[in-house]
Amino acid sequence: MKDIYKVIVYFCILSSILVNKSLVLGGKVRHFKWEVGYIHWSPDGLEGVVLGINGQFPGPTIRARAGDTVHVELTNHLHTEGVVIHWHGIRQIGTPWADGTAAISQCAINPGETFVYRFEVDKAGTYFYHGHYGMQRSAGLYGSLIVDVAEGEKEPFLYDGDFNILLSDWWHSSSHEQEVDLSSKPMRWIGEPQTLLINGRGQYNCSLAAAYFSNSSVSQCNIRGGEQYAPQILHVHPNKTYRLRIASTTALASLNLAIGNHKMVVVEADGNYLQPFSVENMDIYSGESYSVLFTADQNPSNNYWISISVRGREPRTPQGLTILKYHPNSASKLPKSPPPVAPRWDDYNYSKSFTNKILALTGSPKPPTTYNRRIMLLNTQNLIDGYTKWAINNVSLILPATPYLGSIKFGLSNAFDLKTPPDHFSHDYDVMRPAPNQNSSYGSGVYMLSFNTTIDVILQNANALRENVSEIHPWHLHGHDFWVLGYGEGKFSKKDEEKFNLKNPPLRNTAVIFPFGWTALRFVADNPGVWAFHCHIEPHLHMGMGVIFAEGVGRVKKIPTEALGCGLTGKMLMNNVHK
Amino acid sequence: MKDIYKVIVYFCILSSILVNKSLVLGGKVRHFKWEVGYIHWSPDGLEGVVLGINGQFPGPTIRARAGDTVHVELTNHLHTEGVVIHWHGIRQIGTPWADGTAAISQCAINPGETFVYRFEVDKAGTYFYHGHYGMQRSAGLYGSLIVDVAEGEKEPFLYDGDFNILLSDWWHSSSHEQEVDLSSKPMRWIGEPQTLLINGRGQYNCSLAAAYFSNSSVSQCNIRGGEQYAPQILHVHPNKTYRLRIASTTALASLNLAIGNHKMVVVEADGNYLQPFSVENMDIYSGESYSVLFTADQNPSNNYWISISVRGREPRTPQGLTILKYHPNSASKLPKSPPPVAPRWDDYNYSKSFTNKILALTGSPKPPTTYNRRIMLLNTQNLIDGYTKWAINNVSLILPATPYLGSIKFGLSNAFDLKTPPDHFSHDYDVMRPAPNQNSSYGSGVYMLSFNTTIDVILQNANALRENVSEIHPWHLHGHDFWVLGYGEGKFSKKDEEKFNLKNPPLRNTAVIFPFGWTALRFVADNPGVWAFHCHIEPHLHMGMGVIFAEGVGRVKKIPTEALGCGLTGKMLMNNVHK
């Protein structure tokens, strides 16, 4: 008998070791236990309420290796609101229900309930995560997700250390208030952000650099370093090379980032390697991420500014600043010169020149040379019954109560508009002028993509409601990277295709359309699931600026029940047993 | 063939007539289609965001006759929040799932979804409805529900016309902010309301009566009448008698109401007739409703004030005012005298004297003479890990993710604390002093009441955290009326029972406990369902001040699936078919 007990104990120990190490073929399982709730926080010196994770803002940084499985047990501690988290840039291959998009990939997690996000991070890179329900991203629900190369693998560049900075913008009105403002008739625009944040830290009503601006009425910040809004200082050693990982989860602002006196070499975008190129400053749009290398090769007795400035909208928001501190200088030693001066906010040629330098590293996957289906998406600002909306091919996206993934998988016919939204817009539409008819309509239809086909998307920008206004829109695709084949001015025409870059187009998950311009993308619809494709500007998505792609949903394996418990899928599953 | 068609057409017409008239034995079906959403509103002259129904605040008034069925199709138009509506004072006999208490009687209605509340209003009276999820009542989700006597029936008093006024209090900080403040460590108290509202209308930063107060720094309101915050004037004809229906849905404030120069005869409380008594002014606590009769027998060339003033807390909120306008005076003609002066806020003897006058009309149902179970409920303010909470017998109520009605009905064992909360508190607890140990713990346990037994509840007030502080708590019971057997000072003792009023105790659904006092209630547990019993002060409930009663849940008929689609009931029902 004693021996039997020994064997049992042995097996118990063995199995507990296996469970604890959570071995999964090809990588580790990284366990996280998160609680989402509102907290008092002072992102910029003025206290407000933010959406925090485990009582902190921004949320904890996830760090994993390519091939690992991330396992986040998320408990909703909000009082009346649902919540989801989207893992921006992670393609969710085989786990489309873990994409964290309410009304698309899953039902929002109810207050008091727990949902497990479990997915593989298959590709090294700089990513982030954020809320994707209502405007919860604007409320501060975001954090960084860094995937290092798999053990034994090497990056195609060398560095001595790395830093991670997540950029965002901050308003003093709550995201709830902003939602009501944007949904009002007439619409009340939320205005420019009060503060730009670097890793959730900014300064309002004072400036780290006020001393440099003789004509400024803003006072020098009096910061001890322990404040929630104290800048996170970057500590470097002279002559070492660093990787700066940058991601932007701004609600609105397009940004330009610079390190005073230092050049940067751009090497990664959205988790894909680039042909390295050197810049003095760089643009970054909401939804994008980059890695840049820089060497601490300047006068080591000085510290230097790192600055972010608004691009593409007339700025009413001061630069966001932090300090690059050379060892062994004091962190409180201010740089010798004023912060970098950003290019003019409306110098789009400058932005285009930067964007056109972004090309795939030699040896990167190449796009198919032809496409099976081309979808032209015209972005317009419209009025629907007096409400200001954004529409794509004259359809302003309204999300259904039942997430698409479940309703398509189970063939429910009443869950969303069965009418497919159009692949084209009127060939005589004048993108340079306000539409003669500014009316539009709501829709929840889906672009059903044939599995494994190659899809071209031409994003076409246009004049907004007001004359001579066309805005920047960074479009983000879930579930895929796409190749950016080209950018152009005015209306896309068939002959623009001849200039497509099929040789070394960069792979991205986010691409900008410039004012009055177009952007051409290509991807292969090879990831079974339902995927949002939308402007990453939070209020624009809220106002309908997005479309839904679905592909191979029949191939999606068992969707966890917890993702289906709302709307018509919940009803269907429950009513089968409960008559 | 033709004849068959005729027959079919005939049946179609017949059935459509039946459906349209929605005939139900004993009453009509009153149909309402409501959409809940945040709207910009100006309850007191300062614009804010309120929870509106069909774009209006307060929500629409429901008016029905006793025996009617109310059918409200409620669609949640919020972006990320669930919603429910509680029909305060309606006992929901046979429809416990329609009580509108999130986490108790149903799952909150998800954004984009519709839930049908369908219930009988079996008893004439003055009622109201309000949100019962998080602090959505504080956000403005409320309205009136008036049930007239059944056709052919008569009230036991006469009047020429009636008015309906719903009282509330208003803060300039959002209910979301208030929730975070109250849940903080250390707790941040929400403070006194900025404004008192009569039918959702109040005046901030100006007063209708400023002209009467020579030493006031507040300016006279300049109101044209069309403003959202313009007072609703009560139009009367000389020498006519009116019924004033009054209900209080305040989040915090206890009120005293007066009509300048006019006496009032109190005739109804919480939907039950009273032995009429005359007063110059009256107290009304949150959760209570009254009808009073008054005759327009004063000098008809004048108008008169109607005022509400804060009681029981040191007032920092100006009186709420409106005008009783005698025909044919102009509405803008101000009364001759200043508004009524309320009794001192801490004159509890005055309040007790009013409360003791409330007795059932002769012929009203009498309570059973004995009880089967007596539950002593000690109300204390506590600290749990530094968080300020309210607790009952040392348990601070925390609501589970799965509504009790479903989890008890289906015998789920993990949905809430199976440990029954205590029926008594320590006999040596000193209610006159702060507790020596102010610690407490959270709980979600249920008082399981044997069906059809008579329950006595002794609500025992005590000193709060600070010395010499004991607050007013109006306790509201769902699913029942109770008899109020008596009120007393200090700690309840067995011999207090001798003074119980078993002759003509009033039937109520809400009863106050005075500072350092007790209140004795009796009811019969004859309504199958799960029923909240809690302090009606919104922040107090939010801080745990409530208990849960369950009775005869096995007798509850089919709970609509839509009420069960969350938490463990949702999981259970879905997983039976979806393995």
Tab-separated table of C-alpha atoms in Angstrom, chain A residues 250-448:
chain	number	residue	atom	x	y	z
A	250	THR	CA	-3.649	58.266	-28.981
A	251	ALA	CA	-7.381	58.834	-29.267
A	252	LEU	CA	-6.877	61.590	-31.803
A	253	ALA	CA	-3.396	63.085	-32.121
A	254	SER	CA	-0.936	62.270	-34.856
A	255	LEU	CA	2.512	62.827	-33.430
A	256	ASN	CA	6.063	63.684	-34.380
A	257	LEU	CA	8.773	62.317	-32.111
A	258	ALA	CA	12.345	63.540	-31.805
A	259	ILE	CA	15.350	63.036	-29.545
A	260	GLY	CA	17.231	66.317	-29.281
A	261	ASN	CA	20.591	66.195	-31.104
A	262	HIS	CA	20.279	62.467	-31.779
A	263	LYS	CA	19.541	60.714	-35.029
A	264	MET	CA	17.341	57.675	-35.028
A	265	VAL	CA	17.485	54.648	-37.292
A	266	VAL	CA	14.043	53.175	-37.911
A	267	VAL	CA	14.196	49.370	-37.917
A	268	GLU	CA	10.746	47.995	-37.083
A	269	ALA	CA	7.142	48.966	-37.717
A	270	ASP	CA	4.082	47.162	-36.324
A	271	GLY	CA	6.095	44.027	-35.550
A	272	ASN	CA	7.802	43.838	-38.940
A	273	TYR	CA	11.406	44.589	-39.780
A	274	LEU	CA	12.201	47.516	-42.010
A	275	GLN	CA	15.054	48.386	-44.306
A	276	PRO	CA	16.863	50.638	-41.785
A	277	PHE	CA	16.776	54.372	-42.479
A	278	SER	CA	17.962	57.337	-40.523
A	279	VAL	CA	15.831	60.331	-39.467
A	280	GLU	CA	16.024	63.390	-37.234
A	281	ASN	CA	12.419	62.980	-36.176
A	282	MET	CA	9.564	60.709	-37.095
A	283	ASP	CA	5.807	60.733	-37.453
A	284	ILE	CA	3.691	58.218	-35.629
A	285	TYR	CA	-0.056	57.839	-36.049
A	286	SER	CA	-2.490	56.276	-33.646
A	287	GLY	CA	-2.319	52.511	-33.940
A	288	GLU	CA	1.250	52.400	-35.185
A	289	SER	CA	4.354	51.113	-33.482
A	290	TYR	CA	8.035	51.472	-34.336
A	291	SER	CA	11.450	50.556	-33.093
A	292	VAL	CA	14.274	53.007	-33.622
A	293	LEU	CA	17.924	52.660	-32.695
A	294	PHE	CA	19.945	55.556	-31.392
A	295	THR	CA	23.462	55.843	-30.047
A	296	ALA	CA	24.264	58.003	-27.048
A	297	ASP	CA	27.049	59.669	-28.952
A	298	GLN	CA	26.503	63.311	-27.986
A	299	ASN	CA	28.284	65.411	-25.367
A	300	PRO	CA	27.838	63.199	-22.290
A	301	SER	CA	27.898	66.078	-19.857
A	302	ASN	CA	24.476	67.123	-21.149
A	303	ASN	CA	21.023	65.590	-20.994
A	304	TYR	CA	18.686	65.742	-24.011
A	305	TRP	CA	14.988	66.184	-24.720
A	306	ILE	CA	12.671	63.587	-26.054
A	307	SER	CA	9.648	65.349	-27.479
A	308	ILE	CA	6.324	64.539	-29.063
A	309	SER	CA	4.313	67.156	-30.951
A	310	VAL	CA	0.960	67.209	-32.696
A	311	ARG	CA	0.864	66.755	-36.485
A	312	GLY	CA	-1.949	67.028	-38.987
A	313	ARG	CA	-4.279	69.145	-36.827
A	314	GLU	CA	-3.615	72.690	-35.767
A	315	PRO	CA	-1.978	72.034	-32.401
A	316	ARG	CA	-3.511	73.431	-29.233
A	317	THR	CA	-1.665	70.941	-27.096
A	318	PRO	CA	1.835	71.561	-25.745
A	319	GLN	CA	4.652	69.191	-26.663
A	320	GLY	CA	4.992	66.101	-24.538
A	321	LEU	CA	8.460	65.903	-23.056
A	322	THR	CA	10.813	63.680	-21.197
A	323	ILE	CA	14.557	63.560	-20.667
A	324	LEU	CA	17.299	61.385	-22.094
A	325	LYS	CA	19.748	61.310	-19.197
A	326	TYR	CA	23.376	60.473	-19.828
A	327	HIS	CA	25.106	58.609	-17.021
A	328	PRO	CA	26.209	59.931	-14.540
A	329	ASN	CA	24.384	63.267	-14.959
A	330	SER	CA	21.615	64.178	-12.585
A	331	ALA	CA	18.110	63.562	-13.939
A	332	SER	CA	17.154	67.061	-12.917
A	333	LYS	CA	19.828	68.596	-15.126
A	334	LEU	CA	17.885	70.203	-17.933
A	335	PRO	CA	19.153	69.984	-21.534
A	336	LYS	CA	21.229	72.879	-22.838
A	337	SER	CA	18.945	73.728	-25.710
A	338	PRO	CA	15.181	74.078	-26.054
A	339	PRO	CA	13.193	70.984	-27.080
A	340	PRO	CA	13.255	69.945	-30.740
A	341	VAL	CA	11.038	71.993	-33.021
A	342	ALA	CA	8.582	69.777	-34.857
A	343	PRO	CA	7.818	70.263	-38.541
A	344	ARG	CA	4.811	72.500	-39.218
A	345	TRP	CA	1.605	70.665	-38.356
A	346	ASP	CA	0.338	70.916	-41.935
A	347	ASP	CA	3.612	70.139	-43.716
A	348	TYR	CA	2.208	66.967	-45.233
A	349	ASN	CA	5.053	66.680	-47.708
A	350	TYR	CA	7.344	66.185	-44.753
A	351	SER	CA	5.098	63.425	-43.440
A	352	LYS	CA	4.807	61.776	-46.829
A	353	SER	CA	8.545	61.833	-47.256
A	354	PHE	CA	8.928	59.987	-43.948
A	355	THR	CA	6.177	57.522	-44.782
A	356	ASN	CA	7.673	56.738	-48.174
A	357	LYS	CA	10.946	55.712	-46.556
A	358	ILE	CA	9.232	52.856	-44.761
A	359	LEU	CA	10.140	49.732	-46.739
A	360	ALA	CA	10.430	46.087	-45.802
A	361	LEU	CA	13.776	44.650	-44.809
A	362	THR	CA	15.310	42.639	-47.612
A	363	GLY	CA	14.133	39.079	-47.307
A	364	SER	CA	10.740	39.952	-45.867
A	365	PRO	CA	7.634	38.172	-47.197
A	366	LYS	CA	6.496	39.630	-50.518
A	367	PRO	CA	2.916	40.284	-51.527
A	368	PRO	CA	1.116	38.176	-54.118
A	369	THR	CA	1.589	39.908	-57.456
A	370	THR	CA	-2.121	40.016	-58.222
A	371	TYR	CA	-5.318	40.363	-56.281
A	372	ASN	CA	-8.622	38.490	-56.372
A	373	ARG	CA	-10.852	41.277	-55.170
A	374	ARG	CA	-10.336	44.980	-54.919
A	375	ILE	CA	-12.386	46.959	-52.443
A	376	MET	CA	-12.431	50.728	-52.827
A	377	LEU	CA	-13.301	52.423	-49.546
A	378	LEU	CA	-14.288	56.072	-49.732
A	379	ASN	CA	-14.018	57.878	-46.381
A	380	THR	CA	-16.579	60.655	-46.019
A	381	GLN	CA	-17.924	62.824	-43.268
A	382	ASN	CA	-21.703	62.950	-43.364
A	383	LEU	CA	-24.877	64.059	-41.716
A	384	ILE	CA	-27.494	61.487	-40.820
A	385	ASP	CA	-30.683	63.137	-39.535
A	386	GLY	CA	-28.513	66.000	-38.351
A	387	TYR	CA	-25.982	63.777	-36.554
A	388	THR	CA	-22.396	64.139	-37.746
A	389	LYS	CA	-21.000	60.748	-38.748
A	390	TRP	CA	-18.224	59.205	-40.769
A	391	ALA	CA	-19.144	56.768	-43.485
A	392	ILE	CA	-17.404	54.325	-45.785
A	393	ASN	CA	-18.953	54.107	-49.232
A	394	ASN	CA	-21.878	55.924	-47.655
A	395	VAL	CA	-22.383	53.421	-44.834
A	396	SER	CA	-21.730	54.574	-41.284
A	397	LEU	CA	-20.851	51.532	-39.201
A	398	ILE	CA	-23.128	50.760	-36.301
A	399	LEU	CA	-22.159	47.704	-34.305
A	400	PRO	CA	-24.825	45.087	-33.596
A	401	ALA	CA	-25.766	43.718	-30.162
A	402	THR	CA	-24.615	40.238	-31.195
A	403	PRO	CA	-20.906	39.859	-31.983
A	404	TYR	CA	-20.356	38.943	-35.634
A	405	LEU	CA	-18.036	36.017	-34.959
A	406	GLY	CA	-20.803	34.038	-33.273
A	407	SER	CA	-23.664	35.212	-35.457
A	408	ILE	CA	-21.818	34.349	-38.687
A	409	LYS	CA	-20.509	31.056	-37.328
A	410	PHE	CA	-24.030	29.991	-36.339
A	411	GLY	CA	-25.686	31.433	-39.417
A	412	LEU	CA	-28.032	33.769	-37.535
A	413	SER	CA	-29.895	35.877	-40.029
A	414	ASN	CA	-31.185	38.710	-37.851
A	415	ALA	CA	-27.982	39.693	-36.140
A	416	PHE	CA	-26.768	42.292	-38.652
A	417	ASP	CA	-27.557	43.778	-42.061
A	418	LEU	CA	-27.337	40.936	-44.518
A	419	LYS	CA	-26.915	43.398	-47.363
A	420	THR	CA	-23.246	43.458	-48.280
A	421	PRO	CA	-21.769	46.950	-48.208
A	422	PRO	CA	-20.533	48.185	-51.574
A	423	ASP	CA	-17.047	47.429	-52.966
A	424	HIS	CA	-16.975	50.718	-54.847
A	425	PHE	CA	-18.178	54.252	-54.705
A	426	SER	CA	-19.596	56.315	-57.511
A	427	HIS	CA	-16.914	56.865	-60.150
A	428	ASP	CA	-17.882	60.521	-60.485
A	429	TYR	CA	-17.542	61.324	-56.790
A	430	ASP	CA	-15.395	64.439	-56.421
A	431	VAL	CA	-13.028	63.755	-53.537
A	432	MET	CA	-11.750	67.334	-53.609
A	433	ARG	CA	-15.103	68.943	-52.706
A	434	PRO	CA	-17.791	68.545	-50.057
A	435	ALA	CA	-20.370	66.022	-51.234
A	436	PRO	CA	-23.370	67.611	-52.944
A	437	ASN	CA	-25.547	65.275	-50.846
A	438	GLN	CA	-24.070	64.960	-47.381
A	439	ASN	CA	-26.652	62.452	-46.229
A	440	SER	CA	-25.704	58.878	-45.493
A	441	SER	CA	-27.103	55.884	-43.651
A	442	TYR	CA	-26.216	53.494	-40.876
A	443	GLY	CA	-25.246	49.919	-41.560
A	444	SER	CA	-23.837	46.825	-39.919
A	445	GLY	CA	-23.150	44.786	-43.070
A	446	VAL	CA	-20.055	42.647	-43.522
A	447	TYR	CA	-17.508	42.276	-46.314
A	448	MET	CA	-17.433	38.498	-46.697
